[in-house]
Structures are given as C-alpha cells and as structure tokens.
Coordinates of C-alpha atoms (C1' of nucleotides) in Angstrom, one line a residue:
Chain F
M25 CA -12.2 27.5 -69.3
L26 CA -14.5 24.5 -69.9
V27 CA -15.3 23.6 -73.5
R28 CA -17.7 21.1 -74.9
D29 CA -17.7 21.9 -78.6
L30 CA -15.1 21.1 -81.1
E31 CA -14.8 24.5 -82.6
T32 CA -13.9 26.3 -79.4
M33 CA -11.7 23.3 -78.4
A34 CA -9.7 23.6 -81.6
R35 CA -9.3 27.4 -81.2
E36 CA -8.2 27.2 -77.6
A37 CA -5.9 24.3 -78.2
A38 CA -4.3 26.2 -81.0
R39 CA -3.7 29.2 -78.7
L40 CA -2.0 27.0 -76.1
A41 CA 0.1 25.4 -78.7
R42 CA 2.2 28.6 -78.9
H43 CA 3.6 28.1 -75.4
P44 CA 6.8 26.2 -74.8
V45 CA 5.4 23.9 -72.0
V46 CA 1.8 22.8 -71.5
A47 CA 0.7 20.4 -68.8
L48 CA -1.7 17.7 -69.7
D49 CA -3.9 15.6 -67.4
T50 CA -6.9 13.3 -68.1
E51 CA -9.9 12.5 -65.9
T52 CA -11.4 9.1 -66.6
S53 CA -14.2 6.9 -65.6
G54 CA -11.7 4.5 -63.8
L55 CA -8.1 3.3 -63.7
D56 CA -8.2 0.5 -66.4
P57 CA -7.4 2.0 -69.8
L58 CA -8.8 -1.2 -71.4
T59 CA -12.3 -0.8 -70.0
D60 CA -12.7 2.7 -68.7
T61 CA -13.1 5.8 -70.8
L62 CA -11.8 9.3 -71.2
L63 CA -14.1 12.0 -69.8
L64 CA -12.0 15.2 -69.6
V65 CA -8.6 16.3 -71.0
A66 CA -7.1 19.2 -69.1
F67 CA -4.4 21.5 -70.3
S68 CA -2.4 24.3 -68.6
N69 CA 0.2 26.8 -69.6
G70 CA 0.9 27.7 -66.0
V71 CA -1.7 30.5 -66.0
D72 CA -4.8 29.5 -68.0
T73 CA -6.5 26.1 -67.8
L74 CA -8.4 24.5 -70.6
L75 CA -10.8 21.7 -69.7
C76 CA -12.0 19.7 -72.6
D77 CA -15.2 17.7 -72.0
V78 CA -14.8 15.0 -74.7
R79 CA -17.8 12.9 -73.7
G80 CA -20.0 12.1 -76.6
L81 CA -17.9 14.0 -79.1
P82 CA -16.9 12.3 -82.3
V83 CA -13.5 10.7 -82.0
E84 CA -12.1 12.1 -85.2
G85 CA -13.3 15.6 -84.3
V86 CA -11.6 15.6 -80.9
R87 CA -8.4 14.2 -82.6
A88 CA -8.4 16.9 -85.2
A89 CA -9.0 19.7 -82.6
L90 CA -6.3 18.6 -80.1
A91 CA -3.7 17.2 -82.5
P92 CA -1.9 20.5 -83.2
L93 CA -1.4 20.9 -79.4
V94 CA -0.8 17.3 -78.4
E95 CA 1.1 15.9 -81.4
G96 CA 4.1 18.2 -81.7
G97 CA 4.3 21.8 -80.6
P98 CA 4.9 22.4 -76.9
V99 CA 6.5 20.0 -74.4
K100 CA 3.6 18.3 -72.7
A101 CA 4.1 17.9 -68.9
L102 CA 2.4 14.8 -67.5
H103 CA 2.5 13.0 -64.2
H104 CA 2.8 9.3 -64.8
A105 CA 2.3 9.9 -68.5
K106 CA 1.9 6.2 -69.4
F107 CA -1.6 6.2 -68.0
D108 CA -2.8 9.3 -69.8
L109 CA -1.2 8.1 -73.1
R110 CA -3.1 4.9 -72.8
M111 CA -6.3 6.7 -72.1
L112 CA -5.7 8.9 -75.2
M113 CA -5.1 6.0 -77.5
P114 CA -8.7 5.5 -78.4
L115 CA -8.8 9.0 -79.8
G116 CA -5.8 8.2 -82.0
L117 CA -3.8 10.9 -80.2
E118 CA 0.0 10.4 -79.5
V119 CA 1.6 12.8 -77.1
R120 CA 4.9 14.2 -78.1
P121 CA 7.2 15.6 -77.1
L122 CA 6.6 14.9 -73.4
A123 CA 8.1 15.2 -70.0
D124 CA 7.0 13.0 -67.0
T125 CA 7.2 14.6 -63.6
M126 CA 6.9 11.2 -61.9
L127 CA 9.8 9.6 -63.8
N128 CA 11.8 12.9 -63.4
E129 CA 11.3 12.6 -59.6
Q130 CA 12.3 8.9 -59.5
I131 CA 15.5 9.8 -61.4
L132 CA 16.3 12.7 -59.1
E133 CA 15.6 10.9 -55.9
N134 CA 17.0 7.5 -56.8
G135 CA 18.6 6.0 -53.7
R136 CA 17.3 8.8 -51.5
R137 CA 13.6 8.0 -51.5
E138 CA 11.7 4.8 -52.2
S139 CA 8.2 6.1 -52.2
G140 CA 6.4 9.4 -52.3
F141 CA 6.1 9.9 -56.1
S142 CA 2.4 10.6 -56.3
L143 CA 1.3 14.0 -57.8
S144 CA 0.0 15.0 -54.4
E145 CA 3.3 14.3 -52.6
L146 CA 5.3 16.1 -55.3
S147 CA 2.9 19.0 -54.9
S148 CA 3.5 19.1 -51.2
R149 CA 7.3 19.1 -51.7
Y150 CA 7.6 21.5 -54.6
L151 CA 4.6 23.7 -54.1
G152 CA 3.8 23.4 -50.4
L153 CA 0.3 22.2 -51.0
P154 CA -1.0 18.6 -50.9
L155 CA -3.7 17.7 -53.4
D156 CA -6.9 16.0 -52.4
K157 CA -7.5 12.8 -54.4
A158 CA -10.9 12.1 -53.0
E159 CA -12.6 14.0 -55.7
R160 CA -11.3 11.5 -58.3
Q161 CA -13.9 9.1 -57.0
G162 CA -16.6 11.4 -58.3
F163 CA -15.4 10.9 -61.9
I164 CA -15.6 7.1 -61.5
R165 CA -19.2 7.0 -60.4
M166 CA -20.5 9.5 -63.0
A167 CA -23.4 9.0 -65.3
P168 CA -22.6 9.5 -68.9
D169 CA -24.5 12.8 -69.4
E170 CA -24.1 14.2 -65.9
A171 CA -22.6 17.7 -65.7
F172 CA -19.3 18.0 -64.0
T173 CA -19.6 19.7 -60.6
P174 CA -17.6 22.8 -59.7
A175 CA -15.6 20.7 -57.2
Q176 CA -14.6 18.2 -60.0
L177 CA -13.6 21.0 -62.3
E178 CA -11.6 22.7 -59.6
Y179 CA -9.9 19.3 -58.9
A180 CA -9.0 18.9 -62.5
R181 CA -7.7 22.5 -62.8
R182 CA -5.5 22.1 -59.6
D183 CA -4.0 18.9 -60.8
V184 CA -3.0 20.1 -64.2
L185 CA -1.7 23.4 -62.9
A186 CA 0.4 21.7 -60.2
T187 CA 1.9 19.4 -62.9
W188 CA 3.0 22.5 -64.9
Q189 CA 4.4 24.2 -61.8
I190 CA 6.3 21.1 -60.6
L191 CA 7.9 20.5 -64.0
V192 CA 9.2 24.0 -64.2
Q193 CA 10.9 23.7 -60.8
Q194 CA 12.0 20.2 -61.6
M195 CA 13.8 21.1 -64.8
A196 CA 16.1 23.3 -62.8
R197 CA 17.0 20.3 -60.6
V198 CA 17.3 18.1 -63.6
Q199 CA 19.8 20.5 -65.1
R200 CA 21.7 20.9 -61.9
E201 CA 22.0 17.3 -61.2
G202 CA 23.2 16.2 -64.6
A203 CA 20.0 14.3 -65.3
R204 CA 19.0 15.8 -68.7
K205 CA 20.0 12.9 -70.8
V206 CA 18.3 10.3 -68.6
A207 CA 15.2 12.4 -68.2
R208 CA 15.1 12.7 -72.0
L209 CA 15.6 9.0 -72.4
E210 CA 12.9 8.0 -70.0
A211 CA 10.4 10.4 -71.6
L212 CA 11.3 9.1 -75.0
A213 CA 10.6 5.5 -73.9
V214 CA 7.2 6.2 -72.3
P215 CA 5.2 5.7 -75.5
A216 CA 6.8 2.4 -76.1
F217 CA 5.7 1.2 -72.6
A218 CA 2.2 2.6 -73.0
D219 CA 1.8 0.8 -76.3
M220 CA 3.2 -2.4 -75.0
E221 CA 0.8 -2.5 -72.1
Q222 CA -2.1 -1.6 -74.2
R223 CA -1.4 -4.2 -76.8
G224 CA -0.6 -7.1 -74.4
V225 CA 0.9 -10.4 -75.3
L226 CA -1.0 -13.5 -76.4
V227 CA -0.7 -16.8 -74.5
D228 CA -2.1 -20.2 -75.5
A229 CA -3.9 -20.9 -72.2
V230 CA -4.8 -24.5 -73.3
A231 CA -1.2 -25.5 -74.0
W232 CA -0.2 -23.6 -70.8
R233 CA -2.6 -25.6 -68.6
E234 CA -1.2 -28.8 -70.0
V235 CA 2.3 -27.9 -68.9
I236 CA 1.0 -27.0 -65.5
R237 CA -1.0 -30.3 -65.3
R238 CA 2.2 -32.3 -65.9
A239 CA 4.0 -30.3 -63.2
Q240 CA 1.1 -31.0 -60.8
A241 CA 1.6 -34.7 -61.4
E242 CA 5.3 -34.5 -60.9
G243 CA 4.7 -32.6 -57.7
D244 CA 2.3 -35.2 -56.4
A245 CA 4.9 -38.0 -57.2
A246 CA 7.5 -36.0 -55.2
R247 CA 5.1 -35.6 -52.3
A248 CA 4.5 -39.3 -52.3
E249 CA 8.2 -40.0 -52.2
M250 CA 8.6 -37.6 -49.3
D251 CA 5.7 -39.3 -47.5
R252 CA 7.5 -42.6 -47.7
H253 CA 10.5 -41.2 -45.9
F254 CA 8.9 -38.9 -43.4
R255 CA 6.2 -41.4 -42.4
K256 CA 8.8 -42.9 -39.9
V257 CA 9.5 -39.6 -38.1
A258 CA 6.4 -37.5 -38.4
N259 CA 2.8 -37.8 -37.1
V260 CA 0.4 -39.7 -39.2
D261 CA -3.3 -38.7 -39.0
L262 CA -6.3 -40.9 -38.7
L263 CA -6.5 -41.4 -42.5
G264 CA -2.8 -42.4 -42.7
A265 CA -1.7 -39.1 -44.2
V266 CA 1.6 -37.7 -43.1
D267 CA 1.0 -34.6 -41.0
L268 CA 3.8 -32.4 -42.4
N269 CA 3.6 -29.1 -44.3
Y270 CA 6.1 -29.5 -47.1
D271 CA 5.8 -25.7 -47.8
S272 CA 7.0 -24.9 -44.4
D273 CA 10.8 -24.6 -44.3
V274 CA 10.9 -24.9 -40.6
D275 CA 8.8 -28.1 -40.5
V276 CA 10.7 -29.7 -43.3
R277 CA 14.1 -28.8 -41.7
D278 CA 13.0 -30.3 -38.4
A279 CA 11.7 -33.5 -40.1
L280 CA 14.9 -33.9 -42.1
G281 CA 16.9 -33.6 -38.9
K282 CA 15.0 -36.5 -37.5
L283 CA 16.1 -38.5 -40.5
G284 CA 19.7 -37.5 -39.6
V285 CA 20.0 -34.8 -42.2
H286 CA 21.1 -31.6 -40.5
L287 CA 21.0 -28.5 -42.6
Q288 CA 21.6 -24.8 -42.1
S289 CA 18.9 -23.9 -44.5
T290 CA 16.6 -25.8 -46.8
Q291 CA 18.0 -24.1 -50.0
K292 CA 18.2 -26.2 -53.1
G293 CA 22.0 -26.5 -53.0
E294 CA 22.1 -27.8 -49.5
L295 CA 19.3 -30.2 -50.0
L296 CA 21.0 -31.7 -53.1
H297 CA 24.3 -31.8 -51.3
S298 CA 22.9 -33.9 -48.6
G299 CA 22.0 -36.6 -51.2
H300 CA 19.2 -37.9 -49.0
P301 CA 16.3 -39.1 -51.3
A302 CA 13.7 -37.2 -49.1
A303 CA 15.8 -34.0 -49.7
V304 CA 16.1 -34.7 -53.4
A305 CA 12.4 -35.3 -53.6
L306 CA 11.8 -31.9 -51.8
V307 CA 13.7 -30.2 -54.5
A308 CA 11.6 -31.8 -57.1
Y309 CA 8.4 -30.9 -55.2
R310 CA 9.5 -27.3 -54.9
E311 CA 10.2 -27.0 -58.6
A312 CA 6.9 -28.5 -59.6
H313 CA 5.0 -26.5 -57.0
K314 CA 6.7 -23.2 -58.1
L315 CA 5.2 -23.9 -61.6
V316 CA 1.8 -24.7 -60.3
S317 CA 1.5 -21.8 -57.8
T318 CA 3.3 -19.0 -59.4
Y319 CA 2.9 -20.0 -63.1
G320 CA -0.4 -21.8 -62.9
E321 CA -3.9 -20.3 -62.7
S322 CA -2.7 -17.2 -60.8
F323 CA -0.6 -16.3 -63.8
L324 CA -3.4 -17.1 -66.3
S325 CA -5.8 -15.1 -64.3
H326 CA -4.2 -12.0 -65.8
V327 CA -5.4 -12.9 -69.3
H328 CA -7.8 -10.0 -69.9
P329 CA -11.4 -11.0 -70.6
R330 CA -11.9 -8.4 -73.3
T331 CA -8.7 -8.9 -75.3
G332 CA -7.7 -12.5 -74.4
R333 CA -4.2 -11.2 -73.9
I334 CA -1.9 -10.5 -70.9
H335 CA -1.5 -6.8 -70.2
A336 CA 1.2 -6.7 -67.5
S337 CA 2.3 -3.5 -65.7
F338 CA 5.8 -2.4 -66.4
R339 CA 7.4 -0.1 -63.9
Q340 CA 9.7 1.9 -66.2
I341 CA 12.1 2.7 -63.4
G342 CA 11.6 -0.4 -61.3
A343 CA 15.0 -0.9 -59.9
S344 CA 17.6 1.3 -58.4
T345 CA 19.9 0.6 -61.2
G346 CA 17.4 2.0 -63.7
R347 CA 16.1 -1.4 -64.8
V348 CA 12.5 -2.0 -65.7
S349 CA 10.4 -4.2 -63.5
C350 CA 7.1 -5.9 -64.3
E351 CA 4.2 -7.1 -62.3
R352 CA 0.7 -8.6 -62.5
P353 CA 2.0 -10.8 -63.8
N354 CA 5.8 -10.6 -64.0
L355 CA 6.7 -11.3 -67.6
Q356 CA 10.4 -11.0 -66.8
N357 CA 10.8 -14.2 -64.9
V358 CA 8.8 -16.7 -67.0
P359 CA 10.7 -20.0 -66.7
K360 CA 13.0 -20.7 -69.6
D361 CA 11.4 -24.1 -70.1
S362 CA 10.6 -24.0 -73.8
A363 CA 7.3 -25.8 -73.2
L364 CA 6.1 -22.8 -71.2
R365 CA 7.8 -20.1 -73.2
S366 CA 6.4 -21.4 -76.5
C367 CA 2.9 -20.8 -75.1
F368 CA 3.6 -17.1 -75.7
H369 CA 2.7 -16.9 -79.4
A370 CA 1.6 -14.8 -82.3
P371 CA -2.0 -14.8 -83.5
P372 CA -2.7 -16.6 -86.8
G373 CA -0.9 -14.9 -89.7
R374 CA 1.4 -13.1 -87.5
A375 CA 5.0 -13.6 -86.1
L376 CA 6.9 -13.1 -82.9
I377 CA 10.3 -11.7 -83.1
T378 CA 12.8 -12.5 -80.2
A379 CA 15.7 -10.1 -80.1
D380 CA 18.4 -9.9 -77.5
Y381 CA 21.8 -8.2 -77.0
A382 CA 24.7 -10.5 -77.1
A383 CA 26.9 -10.1 -74.0
C384 CA 25.5 -6.6 -73.4
E385 CA 27.1 -6.0 -70.0
L386 CA 30.5 -7.3 -71.1
R387 CA 30.4 -4.8 -74.0
I388 CA 29.7 -2.1 -71.5
L389 CA 32.6 -3.2 -69.4
A390 CA 34.7 -3.1 -72.7
H391 CA 33.5 0.5 -73.3
L392 CA 34.3 1.6 -69.7
S393 CA 37.8 0.0 -69.7
R394 CA 38.8 0.3 -73.4
D395 CA 40.4 -3.1 -72.9
P396 CA 42.0 -4.0 -76.2
V397 CA 41.4 -7.8 -76.0
F398 CA 37.7 -7.3 -75.3
L399 CA 37.3 -4.6 -77.9
A400 CA 39.1 -6.6 -80.5
A401 CA 37.1 -9.8 -79.8
F402 CA 33.8 -7.9 -80.1
E403 CA 35.1 -6.1 -83.2
R404 CA 36.0 -9.3 -85.0
G405 CA 32.9 -11.2 -83.7
E406 CA 35.0 -13.7 -81.8
D407 CA 34.1 -15.8 -78.8
V408 CA 35.1 -13.4 -76.0
H409 CA 34.9 -16.0 -73.2
A410 CA 37.3 -18.3 -75.2
K411 CA 39.5 -15.3 -75.9
V412 CA 39.6 -14.3 -72.2
A413 CA 40.3 -17.9 -71.2
S414 CA 43.2 -18.2 -73.6
Q415 CA 44.7 -15.0 -72.1
V416 CA 44.2 -16.1 -68.5
F417 CA 45.2 -19.7 -68.8
G418 CA 47.9 -19.3 -71.4
V419 CA 46.7 -21.9 -73.8
P420 CA 44.5 -21.5 -76.9
V421 CA 41.0 -22.1 -75.7
S422 CA 37.9 -22.7 -77.9
K423 CA 34.4 -23.9 -77.0
Q424 CA 35.4 -27.3 -78.4
S425 CA 38.9 -27.7 -77.1
H426 CA 38.6 -26.5 -73.5
P427 CA 34.9 -26.0 -72.7
E428 CA 35.7 -26.1 -68.9
L429 CA 38.4 -23.4 -69.1
R430 CA 36.0 -21.2 -71.2
E431 CA 33.2 -21.7 -68.6
R432 CA 35.5 -20.7 -65.8
A433 CA 36.6 -17.5 -67.6
K434 CA 33.0 -16.8 -68.3
A435 CA 32.1 -17.2 -64.6
I436 CA 34.9 -14.7 -63.7
S437 CA 33.9 -12.2 -66.2
F438 CA 30.2 -12.2 -65.1
G439 CA 31.3 -12.4 -61.5
L440 CA 33.3 -9.2 -61.8
I441 CA 30.2 -7.4 -63.0
Y442 CA 28.5 -8.4 -59.8
G443 CA 31.5 -7.5 -57.6
M444 CA 32.3 -11.0 -56.8
G445 CA 35.4 -11.8 -54.7
A446 CA 37.7 -14.8 -54.4
A447 CA 35.4 -16.5 -51.9
G448 CA 32.5 -16.3 -54.2
L449 CA 34.5 -17.6 -57.1
A450 CA 35.8 -20.5 -55.0
A451 CA 32.3 -21.4 -54.0
Q452 CA 31.1 -21.3 -57.6
T453 CA 33.9 -23.2 -59.2
G454 CA 34.5 -25.6 -56.3
Q455 CA 38.2 -24.5 -56.0
S456 CA 40.0 -23.6 -52.9
L457 CA 40.2 -20.0 -51.7
D458 CA 43.9 -19.9 -52.6
E459 CA 43.3 -21.2 -56.1
A460 CA 40.4 -18.7 -56.6
E461 CA 42.7 -15.8 -55.4
A462 CA 45.4 -16.9 -57.7
L463 CA 43.0 -17.1 -60.7
L464 CA 41.6 -13.6 -60.0
A465 CA 45.1 -12.3 -59.8
Q466 CA 46.0 -13.8 -63.0
Y467 CA 42.8 -12.5 -64.6
F468 CA 43.6 -8.9 -63.5
R469 CA 47.3 -9.3 -64.6
Q470 CA 46.0 -10.0 -68.1
F471 CA 43.4 -7.3 -68.0
P472 CA 44.8 -4.4 -66.0
R473 CA 42.5 -1.9 -67.6
I474 CA 39.5 -3.8 -66.3
D475 CA 41.1 -4.0 -62.8
A476 CA 41.7 -0.2 -62.9
T477 CA 38.1 0.5 -64.2
L478 CA 36.5 -1.5 -61.5
H479 CA 38.6 0.3 -58.8
D480 CA 37.9 3.6 -60.5
L481 CA 34.2 3.0 -60.3
E482 CA 34.5 2.4 -56.6
R483 CA 36.7 5.5 -56.0
Q484 CA 34.3 7.8 -57.9
V485 CA 31.3 6.7 -55.9
R486 CA 33.2 7.4 -52.7
E487 CA 34.1 10.8 -53.9
R488 CA 30.8 11.8 -55.4
G489 CA 28.3 10.0 -53.2
Y490 CA 26.6 8.3 -56.1
A491 CA 27.1 5.7 -58.7
Q492 CA 26.2 6.5 -62.3
T493 CA 25.6 5.0 -65.7
V494 CA 27.2 6.1 -68.9
L495 CA 24.2 8.3 -69.6
G496 CA 24.5 9.9 -66.1
R497 CA 21.7 8.1 -64.4
R498 CA 22.6 8.3 -60.7
L499 CA 22.1 6.1 -57.6
Y500 CA 22.7 8.2 -54.6
L501 CA 24.2 6.2 -51.7
E502 CA 24.2 7.4 -48.1
R503 CA 27.6 8.3 -46.6
D504 CA 27.0 5.9 -43.7
F505 CA 26.6 3.1 -46.2
L506 CA 29.7 4.0 -48.2
D507 CA 31.8 4.3 -45.0
R508 CA 30.8 1.0 -43.6
Q509 CA 33.4 -1.7 -44.4
S510 CA 30.9 -4.2 -45.7
G511 CA 31.8 -4.6 -49.3
A512 CA 28.2 -4.1 -50.3
A513 CA 28.9 -0.5 -51.3
A514 CA 31.9 -1.6 -53.4
R515 CA 29.7 -4.2 -55.2
L516 CA 27.0 -1.7 -55.9
S517 CA 29.6 0.8 -57.2
R518 CA 30.8 -1.7 -59.7
N519 CA 27.5 -3.3 -60.6
M520 CA 25.1 -0.3 -60.9
P521 CA 27.0 1.5 -63.7
I522 CA 27.1 -1.6 -65.8
Q523 CA 23.6 -3.0 -65.1
G524 CA 22.2 0.5 -65.3
T525 CA 23.9 1.3 -68.6
S526 CA 22.4 -1.9 -70.0
A527 CA 19.0 -0.7 -68.9
D528 CA 19.7 2.7 -70.6
I529 CA 20.6 1.0 -73.9
T530 CA 17.5 -1.3 -73.9
K531 CA 15.2 1.7 -73.2
L532 CA 16.7 3.6 -76.0
A533 CA 16.3 0.7 -78.3
M534 CA 12.7 0.5 -77.3
A535 CA 12.1 4.2 -78.0
F536 CA 13.8 3.7 -81.5
I537 CA 11.9 0.6 -82.3
H538 CA 8.5 2.2 -81.3
E539 CA 9.2 5.1 -83.5
R540 CA 10.4 3.0 -86.4
L541 CA 7.3 0.7 -86.3
R542 CA 4.8 3.5 -85.7
G543 CA 1.6 2.9 -87.8
R544 CA 2.9 -0.4 -89.1
D545 CA 0.8 -3.1 -87.2
A546 CA 4.1 -4.2 -85.6
F547 CA 4.7 -3.6 -82.0
L548 CA 6.7 -4.5 -78.8
V549 CA 5.0 -7.0 -76.6
N550 CA 7.6 -7.7 -73.9
T551 CA 11.0 -6.5 -72.6
V552 CA 13.3 -8.5 -70.4
H553 CA 16.4 -6.5 -69.5
D554 CA 18.4 -7.2 -72.6
E555 CA 15.7 -8.9 -74.7
L556 CA 12.8 -7.6 -76.7
L557 CA 9.7 -9.3 -78.1
I558 CA 7.9 -7.9 -81.1
E559 CA 4.7 -9.0 -82.8
C560 CA 4.1 -8.3 -86.5
P561 CA 2.5 -9.7 -89.6
A562 CA 4.2 -12.9 -90.7
A563 CA 4.7 -11.6 -94.2
E564 CA 6.9 -8.7 -92.9
A565 CA 8.7 -10.6 -90.1
E566 CA 12.0 -10.9 -91.8
R567 CA 12.1 -7.2 -92.7
V568 CA 10.9 -6.1 -89.3
G569 CA 13.4 -8.4 -87.7
A570 CA 16.2 -6.7 -89.6
E571 CA 14.9 -3.3 -88.6
V572 CA 14.8 -4.3 -84.9
K573 CA 18.3 -5.6 -85.1
Q574 CA 19.4 -2.3 -86.7
E575 CA 17.7 -0.1 -84.1
M576 CA 19.0 -2.1 -81.2
E577 CA 22.5 -1.9 -82.4
R578 CA 22.0 1.8 -83.2
A579 CA 21.0 2.4 -79.6
M580 CA 23.9 0.5 -78.2
A581 CA 26.4 2.4 -80.4
A582 CA 24.8 5.7 -79.3
V583 CA 25.4 4.9 -75.6
V584 CA 28.7 3.0 -75.8
P585 CA 30.4 4.3 -78.9
G586 CA 33.6 2.5 -79.9
V587 CA 32.3 -1.0 -79.0
S588 CA 30.9 -3.1 -81.8
P589 CA 27.2 -3.7 -81.0
L590 CA 25.5 -6.9 -81.6
A591 CA 21.8 -7.9 -81.3
E592 CA 20.7 -11.3 -82.2
V593 CA 17.2 -11.7 -83.8
R594 CA 15.1 -14.8 -84.2
V595 CA 11.8 -14.9 -86.2
G596 CA 9.1 -17.4 -85.3
D597 CA 5.6 -17.7 -84.0
T598 CA 6.5 -18.2 -80.3
W599 CA 8.9 -16.9 -77.7
A600 CA 12.0 -18.6 -78.8
K601 CA 14.9 -19.7 -76.6
G602 CA 16.9 -16.7 -75.4
Chain G
dA170 C1' -9.2 -10.2 -42.1
dT171 C1' -5.1 -7.7 -43.4
dC172 C1' -0.4 -6.3 -43.3
dT173 C1' 4.8 -7.1 -42.9
dG174 C1' 9.1 -9.6 -43.0
dT175 C1' 11.5 -13.8 -44.5
dG176 C1' 12.9 -17.9 -47.1
dG177 C1' 13.0 -19.7 -51.3
dC178 C1' 13.2 -19.4 -56.3
dG179 C1' 11.8 -17.9 -61.2
dC180 C1' 14.4 -14.5 -64.6
dG181 C1' 18.5 -11.3 -66.7
Chain K
dA228 C1' 27.3 -9.9 -39.6
dA229 C1' 28.1 -10.7 -44.2
dA230 C1' 26.2 -11.9 -48.5
dG231 C1' 28.6 -11.6 -56.1
dC232 C1' 24.0 -7.5 -58.6
dG233 C1' 18.9 -6.4 -59.7
dC234 C1' 13.8 -7.7 -59.5
dG235 C1' 8.4 -10.1 -58.2
dC236 C1' 5.5 -13.9 -56.5
dC237 C1' 4.2 -17.6 -53.3
dA238 C1' 3.8 -19.5 -48.8
dC239 C1' 4.6 -19.2 -44.0
dA240 C1' 4.7 -16.9 -39.5
dG241 C1' 3.8 -13.4 -36.5
dA242 C1' 1.6 -9.0 -35.5
dT243 C1' -2.2 -5.9 -35.8

DNA sequence: ATCTGTGGCGCG
DNA sequence: AAAGCGCGCCACAGAT
C-alpha cells in the first residue's frame, strides 16, 4: 500500500502498531544524512507493506502520523539502523525499541566471517534470494515531484519485507547462541551512535593549522639534518639535493647501512638504539611527517561544509573484540599532544566534558578473578598498581617512595591483559629473561586467582571454540587456529574477554547517557574505548558531568557487579588530557 | 589508474 | 615462524 496523505498514513501506521515486530526501511535521495533527504518510509509486518511517501508533507504532520508506530509499540527491525535513524531525525522521530539485523549478524558471525553483512547478502543466506541494489540509484536521481515507478516501489517493498523475514529467523539463532544480551546492548546503543555522528564535533581549524605548520617546520629541519649525513653516501642531483626518499623504509635502511648503521628494520626503537644522528633525525622527521600527513589537511578535509564540524563514521562493532572503530577521520587515534587535542572545543557558551573509566580493564580482571587485593584496592579507592607492587616486591610501595617498582607492577598487570609472556616483559623492562620469569612467578604466587582466571579463560576457549565477554559476546575461533601451538590463540583467549567486556561497558554507558540527556541540548560527540566526550551548555556542565559519571558507573556496575566502578570526569571547553 | 599487502605509527 | 591485544591512515611497492 502506497500512501501520500497524512490521514491514511496515520490510520495505517496505527494498524501496524498492533503487531509485535514491524520492519522499517527508508529510501532517500542519497547516502549523506546531512545533505540528502528522506523520500519514502517503508514498513512491513511480514505480510502487508506500508510505503509512506513523505515528500512535501509537513514535518509535524508526518511525525504525528508515524509516532505511534515508530516511537514505542512494536520492535522495529532495521538493517544498519544507524543510517535510517539519522535520516528520520529531521522529522523529529526516534525509533524505539529497535533491532538491527546487520549488528545481529556481525554478533553471530564474529570470527567466522569478516564481510558479507549487506542486506542483499543476508537475504541470500537466510531467504535464498539476493536483492538487487541497482534500483536504489533511481531514488538518488529523482526529481522532487516525480512519481515513484513500479520498479522502485517493488524494490522498497522487497527490502523491508526481507528485513522482517531475516529478523524473525535471526532471533532464533540469537537465542540459540546466547547472544540475546549483546544483541540487546548493541540495539540500545544505536541511537547514541546515530546522534553522535549527526551532531559531529567542533574543531578549531585555525589553531589546528598552526600546530601542523610547526610540525612541518620541524620536519623540514629533520630532513636537512638527514641531508647533511646522507650527502656522503647517496646520489646528489644537479641542484645539489640528496636523491633519497625518506619515506621509503628500504631506501633509508640501505643508506643507513652505508653509514655503518645496520638495522633489521627501521622501527623507532631500533633507530634510536643505534644512536646515529641520521637515525635520530629520521625519527624526528617521521613524527613530524605523521602529523602533517595523517593529521594535517587530510584530517581537516573532513570538516563538513554545512555544519563546520567533523562527522566521523563509527563502526559500532568495528573490532573482533566488540570494540568500536572509527574512520573518515579516525577520532580514536588523535595524538595526545595537548596542542592538538585542545583544538577540539565547545562552541561559545558551551562546554566539553571529558569522562573516562579509571583502570577499566583491571577492574574487569578483578571481577573475573575475584582477587581480594584488587577488589579491596578498588573498593577503598587506593592506588592499585602501588598495592600490587607492594605485594609482589614485599616492600611498601607508593607513587612517591618507589615509582620504578610501581611502574614495573603496572607493566605486568597490563601485560597480562594482552597475554604477555616473560620474553615480552624482559624486553619491556630491560631485564634478563630469567629475571622476568622470576618476577612473573612471584606475581602469580601473590595473585593465584588471577593466574587461575587467565588459565581458565584459555581452557574455556579450547573447550567451547569461542572466547566471550561477561555479557556473552562471542569471538569464534577456528579449531585449526586453537590447535596450532603458536601462543596467539592463548593471548586472544585472555585478551578478548577483557577488552570486549570493556567495550560492552562503554556501549552500555553510551546508551544510558544518550537516554539521560535526551531532549536536553547535551550530547555525546566522541567515544574512545574507555573515554567519552560530551558537549553541553556551559551553565549546565557541572550537573551534566555528574550525571555522566553516574551513568558510566551504573553501566560498569551492571556488567561487573561486585567491583567498585569509577569514572573520572573533567569539565572544560576543550578535549582535556585523558 | 586502481587495488592489495606491508611497514610504520597514531590511539586505548 | 613468531609476535603482548585491538584498530585506521599514510606512503611505498608491486600487480592488475
């Protein structure tokens, strides 16, 4: 059924609202929610299809007609819901509750399949019929008052019906494979991601370019220094310039060889270890060039011309552990250099709140192991690394009294999370292998429950064939991979449950915060694994900060009960030191 | 001209 | 072959 008037739209939407599950799909003039517009909203209850042509209709009228169906009522099934949610934002419509067939599939296939999550591919697998995407181009080129062709309407109908059918079959798998909690979590977090992308984050491009300009100058100086050394061993062109590509590792390695510096690789550590001024200059050049290339104009090119803000793309399930990833640009690897980070700022009269979990992954390890020393230290708000160092080294350690012992204990604790062995520890601390082995043994003697927990994680993965987080997010690992004696499987078995649980907690916090701040002119603008950035009116910043802290701690307590949660919040007008 | 894999390096 | 975990981006090198 195709409807173009508000009265019929409202009536038919109300009819559909009585069903438990209704699929929702949108057809739009393009793929950019900031510049393209909504043309058609399609619904299906698995039998009937309702196609709402919303072009030219008053926004408030459409909102009122569709709200009883979209906001509350049935579970809305969407494929890649984030996109449709963003497209529906100008109508003031929020979709809830929702289920996302793409995220569901990523959850179910994690570790088994790396691509093949399009609606068409799911349709092939679940329903045995691929969907033709060619027709979508038709919507993109459409004139504003042109009637939809039968082919376009058929395309819209098939898409939304397929989404409904896929979800129904998928739910059985979700149930069977213990994925209900994770599927629910991801669905709950979608609106937070949609909102975050739509809002974007503000950067001061003028100040940013000044930072890059300085880096450019430092890079030039480093190049000149390299020229002085390599002039002796490299070709010099007619203008007297050294004919060497400093961005080519092979060229640079060969040239260093001619200066008597023979390296396995040209990694920073080896270059510095050689101590040769040309190698040191190369490190300086690389650092400067990284800023200029990755964080220069190519980064700023993502400032949106309409909004003046950066609207990055977040992949909600971007990593096999369940972590989020981010691209175009990646807002999760901005250098910590405060000159650069402080370019992320709030508009006039507004504030930026920086909030991060304190020692999130160690708290998760404390939850998994129930280790009494870790639990007590977190409970009392003590310095865990100092506490651990005291236990391991048998002397009272504090940040002031024995900073080096504390650092070593910290390195071990974090190393364990990554599955580090004695060799890795030795390499990092500069100890001998024997010393590192003795230190690890001493650590595990003091913390037998952690030792047992890490071995348990490994054993469970071998038995089950998958690693999993506290919420039951799974990473399936191939038998071949588990049986190979490489150590890689053991490290993943230890790391995924910890890193992944951290991701679960942060996503839950985002869902809580999004809900808490709804309709308040305060919103998330970035997420970096265990850190969140929120923009809000300056006058409300202290209050919002307290609410953010509360919601983050509530999320952590919900996932790892029994461990004292702690989120640290700073209020300012730029992205403060994390 | 465009794609793919690799080294290197930014972040948590 | 192993590598302490997870990402994305830039530049190069080789292939299509």
